[in-house]
GROMACS .gro file of C-alpha atoms in nm:
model
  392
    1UNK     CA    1  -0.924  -2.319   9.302
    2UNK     CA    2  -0.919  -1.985   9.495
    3UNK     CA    3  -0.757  -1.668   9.371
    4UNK     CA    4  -0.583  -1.444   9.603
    5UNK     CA    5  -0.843  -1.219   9.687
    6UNK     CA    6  -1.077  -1.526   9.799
    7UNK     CA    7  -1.264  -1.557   9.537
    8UNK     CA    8  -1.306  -1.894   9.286
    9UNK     CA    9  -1.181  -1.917   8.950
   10UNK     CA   10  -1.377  -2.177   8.709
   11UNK     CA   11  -1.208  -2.220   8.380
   12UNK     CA   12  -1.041  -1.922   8.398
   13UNK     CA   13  -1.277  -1.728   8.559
   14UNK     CA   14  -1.314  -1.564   8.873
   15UNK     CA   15  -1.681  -1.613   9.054
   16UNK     CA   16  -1.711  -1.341   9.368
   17UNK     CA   17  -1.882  -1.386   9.644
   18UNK     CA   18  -2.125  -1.125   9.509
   19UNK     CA   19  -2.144  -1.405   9.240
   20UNK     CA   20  -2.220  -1.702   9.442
   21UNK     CA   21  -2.496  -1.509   9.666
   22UNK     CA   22  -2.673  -1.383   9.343
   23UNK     CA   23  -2.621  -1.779   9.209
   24UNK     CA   24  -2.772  -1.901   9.523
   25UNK     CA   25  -3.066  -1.667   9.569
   26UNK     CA   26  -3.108  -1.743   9.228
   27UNK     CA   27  -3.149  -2.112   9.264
   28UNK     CA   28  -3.346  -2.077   9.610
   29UNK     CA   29  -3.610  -1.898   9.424
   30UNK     CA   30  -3.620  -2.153   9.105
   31UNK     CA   31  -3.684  -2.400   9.329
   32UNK     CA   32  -3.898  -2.305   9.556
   33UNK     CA   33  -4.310  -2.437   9.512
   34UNK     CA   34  -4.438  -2.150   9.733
   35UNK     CA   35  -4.369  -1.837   9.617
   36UNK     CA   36  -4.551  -1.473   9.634
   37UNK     CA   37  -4.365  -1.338   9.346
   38UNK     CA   38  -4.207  -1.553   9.052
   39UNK     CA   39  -3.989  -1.405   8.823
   40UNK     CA   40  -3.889  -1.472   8.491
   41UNK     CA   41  -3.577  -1.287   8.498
   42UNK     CA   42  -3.431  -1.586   8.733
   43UNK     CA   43  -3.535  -1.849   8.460
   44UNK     CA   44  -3.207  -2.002   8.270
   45UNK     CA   45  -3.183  -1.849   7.913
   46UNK     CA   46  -3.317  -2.089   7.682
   47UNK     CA   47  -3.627  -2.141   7.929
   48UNK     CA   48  -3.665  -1.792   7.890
   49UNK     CA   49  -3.630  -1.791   7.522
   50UNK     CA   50  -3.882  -2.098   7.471
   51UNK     CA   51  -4.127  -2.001   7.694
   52UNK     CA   52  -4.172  -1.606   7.484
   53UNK     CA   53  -4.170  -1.782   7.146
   54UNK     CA   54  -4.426  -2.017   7.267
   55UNK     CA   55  -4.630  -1.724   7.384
   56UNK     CA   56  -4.524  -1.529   7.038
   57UNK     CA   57  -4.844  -1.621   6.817
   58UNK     CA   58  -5.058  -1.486   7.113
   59UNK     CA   59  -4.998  -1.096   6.980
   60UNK     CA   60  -4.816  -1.137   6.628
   61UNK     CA   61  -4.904  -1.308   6.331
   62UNK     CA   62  -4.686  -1.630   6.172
   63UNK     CA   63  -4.615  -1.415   5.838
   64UNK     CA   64  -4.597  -1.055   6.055
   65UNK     CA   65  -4.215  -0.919   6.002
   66UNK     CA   66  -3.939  -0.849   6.278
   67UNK     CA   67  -3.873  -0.500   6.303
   68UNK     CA   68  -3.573  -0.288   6.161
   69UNK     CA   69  -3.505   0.032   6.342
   70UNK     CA   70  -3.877   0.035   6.511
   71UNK     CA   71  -4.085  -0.046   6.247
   72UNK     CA   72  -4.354  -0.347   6.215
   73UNK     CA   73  -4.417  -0.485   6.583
   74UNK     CA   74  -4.177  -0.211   6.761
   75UNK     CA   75  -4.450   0.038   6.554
   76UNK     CA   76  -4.712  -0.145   6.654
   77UNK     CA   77  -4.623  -0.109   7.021
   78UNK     CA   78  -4.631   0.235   7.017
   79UNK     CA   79  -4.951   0.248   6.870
   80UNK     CA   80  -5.094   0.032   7.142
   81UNK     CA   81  -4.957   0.232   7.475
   82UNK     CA   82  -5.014   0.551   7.301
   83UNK     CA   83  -5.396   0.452   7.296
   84UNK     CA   84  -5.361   0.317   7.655
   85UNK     CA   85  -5.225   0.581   7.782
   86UNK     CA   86  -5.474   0.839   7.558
   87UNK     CA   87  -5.166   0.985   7.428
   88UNK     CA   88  -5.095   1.146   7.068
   89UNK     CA   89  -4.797   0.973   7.012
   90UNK     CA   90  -4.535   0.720   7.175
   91UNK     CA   91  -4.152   0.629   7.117
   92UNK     CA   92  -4.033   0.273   7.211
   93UNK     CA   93  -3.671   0.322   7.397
   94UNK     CA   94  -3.434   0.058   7.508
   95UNK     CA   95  -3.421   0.149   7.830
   96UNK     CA   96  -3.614   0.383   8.087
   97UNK     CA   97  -3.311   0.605   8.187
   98UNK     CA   98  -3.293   0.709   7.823
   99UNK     CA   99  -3.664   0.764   7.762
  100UNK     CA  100  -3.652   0.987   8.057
  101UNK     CA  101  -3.305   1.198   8.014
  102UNK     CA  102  -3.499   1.261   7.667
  103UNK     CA  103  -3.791   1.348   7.770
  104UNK     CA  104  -3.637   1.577   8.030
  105UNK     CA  105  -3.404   1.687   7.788
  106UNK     CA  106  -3.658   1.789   7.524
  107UNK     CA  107  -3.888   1.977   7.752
  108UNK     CA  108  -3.575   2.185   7.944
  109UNK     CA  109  -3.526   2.350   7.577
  110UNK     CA  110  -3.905   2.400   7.504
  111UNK     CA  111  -3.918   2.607   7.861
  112UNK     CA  112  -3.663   2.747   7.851
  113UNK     CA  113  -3.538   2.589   8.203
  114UNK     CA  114  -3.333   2.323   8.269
  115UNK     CA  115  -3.426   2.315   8.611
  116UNK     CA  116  -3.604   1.965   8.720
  117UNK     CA  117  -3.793   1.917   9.040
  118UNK     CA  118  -3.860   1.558   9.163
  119UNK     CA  119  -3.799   1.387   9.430
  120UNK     CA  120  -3.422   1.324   9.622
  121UNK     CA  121  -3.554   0.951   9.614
  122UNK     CA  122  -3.674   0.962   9.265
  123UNK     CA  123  -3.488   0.685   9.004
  124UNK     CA  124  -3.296   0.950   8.842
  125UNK     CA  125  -3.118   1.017   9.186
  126UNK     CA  126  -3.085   0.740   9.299
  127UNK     CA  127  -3.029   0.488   9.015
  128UNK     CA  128  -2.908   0.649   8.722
  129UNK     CA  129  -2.534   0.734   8.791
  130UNK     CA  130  -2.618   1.152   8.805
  131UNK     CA  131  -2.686   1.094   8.449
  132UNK     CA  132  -2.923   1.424   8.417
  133UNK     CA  133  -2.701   1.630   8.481
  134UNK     CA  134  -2.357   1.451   8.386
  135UNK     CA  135  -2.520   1.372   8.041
  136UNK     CA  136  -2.850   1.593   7.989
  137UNK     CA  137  -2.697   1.894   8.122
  138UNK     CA  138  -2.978   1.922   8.373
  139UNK     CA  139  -2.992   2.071   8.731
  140UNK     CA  140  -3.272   1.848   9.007
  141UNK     CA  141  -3.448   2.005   9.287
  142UNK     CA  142  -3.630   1.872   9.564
  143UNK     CA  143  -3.986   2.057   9.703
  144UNK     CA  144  -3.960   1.815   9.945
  145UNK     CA  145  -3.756   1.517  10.121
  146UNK     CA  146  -4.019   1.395  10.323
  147UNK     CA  147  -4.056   0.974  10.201
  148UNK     CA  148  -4.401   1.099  10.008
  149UNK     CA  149  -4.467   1.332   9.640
  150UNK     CA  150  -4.449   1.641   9.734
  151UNK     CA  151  -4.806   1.845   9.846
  152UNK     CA  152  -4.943   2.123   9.609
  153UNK     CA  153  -4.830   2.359   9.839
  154UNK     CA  154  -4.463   2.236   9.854
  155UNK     CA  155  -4.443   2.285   9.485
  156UNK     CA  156  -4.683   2.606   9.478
  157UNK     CA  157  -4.404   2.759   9.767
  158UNK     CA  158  -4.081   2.615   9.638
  159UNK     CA  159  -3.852   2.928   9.632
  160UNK     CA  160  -3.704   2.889   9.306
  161UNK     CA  161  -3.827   2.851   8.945
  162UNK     CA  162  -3.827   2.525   8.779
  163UNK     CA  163  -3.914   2.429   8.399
  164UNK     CA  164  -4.030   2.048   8.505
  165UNK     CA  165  -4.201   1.841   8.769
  166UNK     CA  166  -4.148   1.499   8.760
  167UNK     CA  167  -4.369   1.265   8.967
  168UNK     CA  168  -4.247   0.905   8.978
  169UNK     CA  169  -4.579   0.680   9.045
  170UNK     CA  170  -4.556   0.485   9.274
  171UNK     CA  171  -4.228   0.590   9.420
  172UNK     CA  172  -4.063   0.292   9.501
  173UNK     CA  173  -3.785   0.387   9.733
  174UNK     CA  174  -4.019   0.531   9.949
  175UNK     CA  175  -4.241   0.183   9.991
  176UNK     CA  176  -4.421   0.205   9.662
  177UNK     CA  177  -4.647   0.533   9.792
  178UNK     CA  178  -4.892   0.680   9.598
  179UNK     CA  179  -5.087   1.033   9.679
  180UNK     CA  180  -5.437   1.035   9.680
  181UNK     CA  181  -5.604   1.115   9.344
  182UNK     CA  182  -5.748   1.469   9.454
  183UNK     CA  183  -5.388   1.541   9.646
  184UNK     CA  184  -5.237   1.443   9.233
  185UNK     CA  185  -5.457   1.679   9.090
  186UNK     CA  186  -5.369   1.921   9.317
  187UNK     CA  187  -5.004   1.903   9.283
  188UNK     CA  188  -5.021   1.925   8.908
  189UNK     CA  189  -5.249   2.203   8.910
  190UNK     CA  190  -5.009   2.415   9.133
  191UNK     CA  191  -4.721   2.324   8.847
  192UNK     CA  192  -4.941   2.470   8.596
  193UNK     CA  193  -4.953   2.790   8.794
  194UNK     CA  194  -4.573   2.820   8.776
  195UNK     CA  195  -4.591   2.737   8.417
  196UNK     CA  196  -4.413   2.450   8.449
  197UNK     CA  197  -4.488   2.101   8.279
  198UNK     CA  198  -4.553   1.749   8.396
  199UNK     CA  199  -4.381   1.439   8.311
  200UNK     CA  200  -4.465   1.090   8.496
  201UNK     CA  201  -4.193   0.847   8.560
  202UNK     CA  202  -4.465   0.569   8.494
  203UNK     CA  203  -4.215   0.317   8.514
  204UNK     CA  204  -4.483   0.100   8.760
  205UNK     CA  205  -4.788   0.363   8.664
  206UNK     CA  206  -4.986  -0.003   8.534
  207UNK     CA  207  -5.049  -0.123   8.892
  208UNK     CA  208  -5.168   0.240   9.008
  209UNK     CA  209  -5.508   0.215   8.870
  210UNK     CA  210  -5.681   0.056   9.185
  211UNK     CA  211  -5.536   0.351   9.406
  212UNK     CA  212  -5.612   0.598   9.222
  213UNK     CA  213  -5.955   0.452   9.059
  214UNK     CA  214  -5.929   0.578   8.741
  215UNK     CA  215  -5.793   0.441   8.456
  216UNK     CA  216  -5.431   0.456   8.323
  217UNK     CA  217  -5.565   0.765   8.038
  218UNK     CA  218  -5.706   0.938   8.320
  219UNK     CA  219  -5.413   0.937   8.503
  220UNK     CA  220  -5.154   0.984   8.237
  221UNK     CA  221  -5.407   1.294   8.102
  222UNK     CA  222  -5.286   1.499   8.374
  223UNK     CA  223  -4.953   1.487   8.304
  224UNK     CA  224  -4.793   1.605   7.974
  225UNK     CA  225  -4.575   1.332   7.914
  226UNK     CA  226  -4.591   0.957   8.074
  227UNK     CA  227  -4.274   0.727   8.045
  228UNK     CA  228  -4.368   0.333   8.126
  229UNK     CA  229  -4.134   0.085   8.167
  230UNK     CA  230  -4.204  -0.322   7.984
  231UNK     CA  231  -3.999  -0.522   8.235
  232UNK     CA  232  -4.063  -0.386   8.631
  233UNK     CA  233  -4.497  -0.505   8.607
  234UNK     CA  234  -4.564  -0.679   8.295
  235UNK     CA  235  -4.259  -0.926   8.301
  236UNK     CA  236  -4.121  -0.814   7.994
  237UNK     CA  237  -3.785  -0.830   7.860
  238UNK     CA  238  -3.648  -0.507   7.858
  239UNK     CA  239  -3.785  -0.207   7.691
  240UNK     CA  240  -3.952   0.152   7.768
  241UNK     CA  241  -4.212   0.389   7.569
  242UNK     CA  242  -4.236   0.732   7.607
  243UNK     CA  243  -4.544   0.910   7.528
  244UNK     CA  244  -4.698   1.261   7.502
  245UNK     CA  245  -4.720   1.559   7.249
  246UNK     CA  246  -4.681   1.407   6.883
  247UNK     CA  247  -4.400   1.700   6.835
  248UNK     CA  248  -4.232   1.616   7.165
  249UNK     CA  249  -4.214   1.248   7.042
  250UNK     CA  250  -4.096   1.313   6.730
  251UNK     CA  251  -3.821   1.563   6.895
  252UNK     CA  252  -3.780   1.225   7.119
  253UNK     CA  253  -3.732   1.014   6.832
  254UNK     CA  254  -3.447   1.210   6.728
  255UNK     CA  255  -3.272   1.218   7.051
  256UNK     CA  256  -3.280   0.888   7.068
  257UNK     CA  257  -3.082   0.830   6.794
  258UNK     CA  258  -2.880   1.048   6.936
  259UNK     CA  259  -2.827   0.886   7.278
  260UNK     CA  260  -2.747   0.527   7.095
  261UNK     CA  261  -3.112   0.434   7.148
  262UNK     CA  262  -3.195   0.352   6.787
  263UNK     CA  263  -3.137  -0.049   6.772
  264UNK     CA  264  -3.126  -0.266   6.470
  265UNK     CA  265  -3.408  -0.484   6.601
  266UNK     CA  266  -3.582  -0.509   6.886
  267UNK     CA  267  -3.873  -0.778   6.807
  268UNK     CA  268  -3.782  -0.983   7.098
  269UNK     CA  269  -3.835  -0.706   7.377
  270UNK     CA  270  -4.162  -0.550   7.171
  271UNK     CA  271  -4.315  -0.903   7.145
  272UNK     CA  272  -4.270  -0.958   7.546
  273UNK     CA  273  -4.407  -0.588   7.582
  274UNK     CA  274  -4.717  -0.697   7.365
  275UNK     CA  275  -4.769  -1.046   7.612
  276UNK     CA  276  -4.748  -0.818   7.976
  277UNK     CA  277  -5.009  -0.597   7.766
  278UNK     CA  278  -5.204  -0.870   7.684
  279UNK     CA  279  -5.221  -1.128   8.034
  280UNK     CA  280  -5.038  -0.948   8.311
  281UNK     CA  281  -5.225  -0.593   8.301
  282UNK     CA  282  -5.576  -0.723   8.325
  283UNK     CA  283  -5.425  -0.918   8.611
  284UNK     CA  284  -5.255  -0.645   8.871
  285UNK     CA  285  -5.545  -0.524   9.008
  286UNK     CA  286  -5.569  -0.882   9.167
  287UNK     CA  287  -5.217  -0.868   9.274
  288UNK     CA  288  -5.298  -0.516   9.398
  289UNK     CA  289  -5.609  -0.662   9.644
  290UNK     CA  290  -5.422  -0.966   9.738
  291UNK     CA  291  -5.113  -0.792   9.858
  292UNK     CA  292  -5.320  -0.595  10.134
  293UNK     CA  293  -5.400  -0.971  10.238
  294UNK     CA  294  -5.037  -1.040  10.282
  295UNK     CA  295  -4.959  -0.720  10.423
  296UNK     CA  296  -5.232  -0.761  10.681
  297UNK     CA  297  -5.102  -1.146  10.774
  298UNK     CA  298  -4.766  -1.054  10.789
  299UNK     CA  299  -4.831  -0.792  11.065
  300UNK     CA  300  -5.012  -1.057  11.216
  301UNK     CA  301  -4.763  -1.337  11.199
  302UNK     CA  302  -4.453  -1.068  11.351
  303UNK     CA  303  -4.677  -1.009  11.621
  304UNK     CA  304  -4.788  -1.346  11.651
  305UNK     CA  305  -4.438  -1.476  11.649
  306UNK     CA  306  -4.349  -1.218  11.926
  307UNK     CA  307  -4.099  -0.990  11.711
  308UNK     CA  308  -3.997  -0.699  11.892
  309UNK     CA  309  -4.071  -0.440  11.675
  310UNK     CA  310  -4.192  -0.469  11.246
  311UNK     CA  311  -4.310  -0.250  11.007
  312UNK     CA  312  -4.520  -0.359  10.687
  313UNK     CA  313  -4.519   0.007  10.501
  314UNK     CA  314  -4.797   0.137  10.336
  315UNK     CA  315  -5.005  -0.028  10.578
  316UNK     CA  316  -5.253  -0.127  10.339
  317UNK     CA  317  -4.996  -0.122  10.016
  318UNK     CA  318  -5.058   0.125   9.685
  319UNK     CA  319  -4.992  -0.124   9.464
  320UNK     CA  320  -4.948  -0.476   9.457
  321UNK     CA  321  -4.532  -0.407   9.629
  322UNK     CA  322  -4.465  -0.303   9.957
  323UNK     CA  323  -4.158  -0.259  10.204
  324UNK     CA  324  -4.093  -0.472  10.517
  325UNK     CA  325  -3.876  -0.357  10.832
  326UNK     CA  326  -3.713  -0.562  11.079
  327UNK     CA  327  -3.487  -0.503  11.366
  328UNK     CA  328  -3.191  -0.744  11.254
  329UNK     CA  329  -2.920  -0.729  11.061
  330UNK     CA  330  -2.971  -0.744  10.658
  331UNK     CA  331  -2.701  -1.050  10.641
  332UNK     CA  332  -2.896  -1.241  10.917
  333UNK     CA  333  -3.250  -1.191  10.780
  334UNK     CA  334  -3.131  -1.297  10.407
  335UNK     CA  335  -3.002  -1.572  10.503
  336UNK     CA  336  -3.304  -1.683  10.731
  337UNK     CA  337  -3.466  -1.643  10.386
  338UNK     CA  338  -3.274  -1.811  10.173
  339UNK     CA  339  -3.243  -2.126  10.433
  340UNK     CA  340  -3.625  -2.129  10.429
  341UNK     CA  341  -3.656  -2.108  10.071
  342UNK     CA  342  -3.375  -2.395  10.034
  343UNK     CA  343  -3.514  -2.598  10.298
  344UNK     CA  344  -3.816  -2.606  10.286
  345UNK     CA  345  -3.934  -2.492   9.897
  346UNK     CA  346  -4.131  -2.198  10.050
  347UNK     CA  347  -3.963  -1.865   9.978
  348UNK     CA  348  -4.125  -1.595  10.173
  349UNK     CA  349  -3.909  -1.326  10.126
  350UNK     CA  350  -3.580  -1.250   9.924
  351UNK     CA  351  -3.257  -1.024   9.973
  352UNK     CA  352  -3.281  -0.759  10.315
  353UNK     CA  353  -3.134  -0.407  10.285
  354UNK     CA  354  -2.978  -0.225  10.572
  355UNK     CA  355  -3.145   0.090  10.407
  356UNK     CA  356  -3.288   0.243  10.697
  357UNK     CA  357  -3.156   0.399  11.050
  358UNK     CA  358  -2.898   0.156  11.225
  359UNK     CA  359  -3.035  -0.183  11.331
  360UNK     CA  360  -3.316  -0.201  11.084
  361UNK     CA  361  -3.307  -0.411  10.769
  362UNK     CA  362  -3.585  -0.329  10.498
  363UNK     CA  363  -3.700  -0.604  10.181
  364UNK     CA  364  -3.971  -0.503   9.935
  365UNK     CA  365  -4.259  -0.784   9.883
  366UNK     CA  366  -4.416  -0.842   9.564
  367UNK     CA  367  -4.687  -1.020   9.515
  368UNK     CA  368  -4.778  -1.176   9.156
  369UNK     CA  369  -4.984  -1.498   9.009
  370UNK     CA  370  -4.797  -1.684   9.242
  371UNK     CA  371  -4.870  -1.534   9.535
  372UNK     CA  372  -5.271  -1.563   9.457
  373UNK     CA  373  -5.231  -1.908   9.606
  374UNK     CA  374  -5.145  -1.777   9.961
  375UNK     CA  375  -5.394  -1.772  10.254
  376UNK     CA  376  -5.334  -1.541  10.559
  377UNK     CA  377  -5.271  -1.852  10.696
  378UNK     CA  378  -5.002  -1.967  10.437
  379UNK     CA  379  -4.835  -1.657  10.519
  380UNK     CA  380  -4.859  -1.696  10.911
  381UNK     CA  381  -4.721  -2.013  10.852
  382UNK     CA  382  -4.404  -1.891  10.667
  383UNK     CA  383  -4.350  -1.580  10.920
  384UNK     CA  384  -4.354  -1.819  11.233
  385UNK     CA  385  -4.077  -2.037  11.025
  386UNK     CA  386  -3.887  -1.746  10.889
  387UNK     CA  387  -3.866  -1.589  11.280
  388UNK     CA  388  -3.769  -1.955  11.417
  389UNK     CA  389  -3.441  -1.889  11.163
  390UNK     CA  390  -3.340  -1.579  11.331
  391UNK     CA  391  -3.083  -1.642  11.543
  392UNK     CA  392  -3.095  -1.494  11.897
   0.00000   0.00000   0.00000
């Protein structure tokens, strides 16, 4: 039956429209054979559950305890990313937005300044509800608003004082862009001269390594703190760690209790942390290099399939996720992709955003295991069908 508002009620329940599209992208994407990204997240729960206690005895022992409040394997992740990362210490929080008001947080009181710079496009301002400053009690800044970091010498010139820079690497809703490793060093170093400290939303800092070429300590080194995130690279469950100073973490620790952060057990999300440590981080520089091969054929196949206008941004991608932009409306374009994907078991791309200036519609690409399997000519093949589905 059909409520008043249009929507469907199943046993009681109502099921939006927002419900059904999320159901049927869903679905499109479980069944498709050709994929570049495939994600566990759209796997049904007790798939999901199977498959990680399958995969359990890969990082934990058959005798090794669950945790209670962090310890035992919660512990033990810390351990491991603070040695990744070439850190002193590192706090496991439930979520990223929490690890990062904290960190935040605790540094605003050590300087004195409660002042943050980062960028207008940063996850905090865009994704987080104003939470820094409706909850931390924090004021943001922006050195710039151009869709990049900011340059040394936007941060050396800002015209007012700030206590902390954050740098969000890559940042996504710019297209996933990274600086150059001498421009990073650069910026940091003109921090330092206004005494202020770095902290790196690290969220997707694990695919950043073939960029940069250096390794994830040498990159996390420059900054004072490093927040990474379990679920966005590694296909974990859910999860965050924060890591820096051994003080600052222990401050951290405390605050996090304090924020509701301080679960019963979190075994579950630690042991799928442990599993994207183990087989999907030796793996993204692969995904990295085989993205630029999709990027490349995709420009190709627009062109090829006489498009009027596309953009595939970076041109040669920072990491193994990149933006696309079309000239059609986001509604049109989706559904060109989930017909494809329904049709014909290939699933090129997923949901389109009308993001951008009018007319243009923007999706991000990821490519993962899955997408190794592509050619430049698998992908040709799927832009020449995905175009015929355009209407117009």
């Amino acid at each position: 039956m059909t409520s008043h508002d249009g929507s469907e009620v199943h046993d009681g329940a109502e099921v939006s429209e927002q419900d059904r599209s999320a159901a049927r992208r869903r679905a499109a994407a479980l069944g498709a054979t050709r994929i570049l990204h495939r994600w566990s997240a759209h796997l049904p729960l007790t798939a999901r559950l199977s498959a990680l206690a399958d995969a359990a005895s890969e990082v934990v022992g058959p005798d090794e305890p669950i945790d209670i409040y962090g310890n035992a394997v919660v512990a033990r992740l810390e351990d491991e990313v603070a040695l990744l990362l070439g850190k002193e210490a590192a706090a496991f929080f439930p979520t990223g937005t929490m690890a990062q008001q904290v960190a935040l947080r605790c540094w605003a009181g050590r300087m004195g300044n409660a002042t943050v710079a980062l960028h207008p496009k940063a996850h905090p301002e865009v994704h987080e509800g104003g939470a820094l400053s409706v909850v931390s009690g924090l004021r943001t800044v922006y050195p710039t608003r151009e869709p990049r970091l900011p340059t040394a010498e936007e941060v050396r010139d800002f015209d007012e004082p700030f206590g902390t820079l954050m740098l969000e690497l890559p940042l996504r809703d710019a297209g996933f862009v990274l600086p150059s490793w001498e421009e990073l060093e650069e910026i940091v170093e003109a921090a330092r001269e206004r005494d202020a400290v770095v902290h790196i939303d690290g969220a997707r800092l694990w695919e950043c390594t073939p960029h940069f070429g250096r390794s994830l300590a040498e990159i996390a080194d420059l900054a004072d703190t490093v927040y990474v995130s379990f679920y966005k690279s590694l296909d974990g469950l859910s999860g965050a760690v924060l890591a820096g100073p051994r003080t600052l973490v222990d401050e951290a620790k405390t605050w996090r209790h304090r924020y509701g952060g301080q679960l019963f057990q979190q075994f579950p999300a630690a042991v799928a942390a442990l599993l994207g440590l183990k087989n999907t981080l030796p793996r993204l520089p692969d995904y990295v290099a085989h993205a630029r091969v999709v990027a490349e054929a995709l420009r190709e196949g627009f062109a090829a399939a006489g498009v009027p206008w596309s953009r595939v941004h970076p041109e040669q991608p920072h990491t193994h996720q990149f933006q696309v932009w079309l000239p059609y409306d986001s509604e049109v374009l989706t559904e060109a992709a989930l017909g494809q994907a329904e049709e014909t078991k290939t699933q090129l791309f997923g949901r389109w955003f009308p993001d951008g200036p009018p007319g243009l519609s923007v999706t991000e690409v990821t490519v993962t295991e899955a997408g190794l399997e592509w050619t430049a000519g698998d992908v040709n093949d799927a832009v020449a069908e995905f175009v015929r589905r355009i209407p117009g």
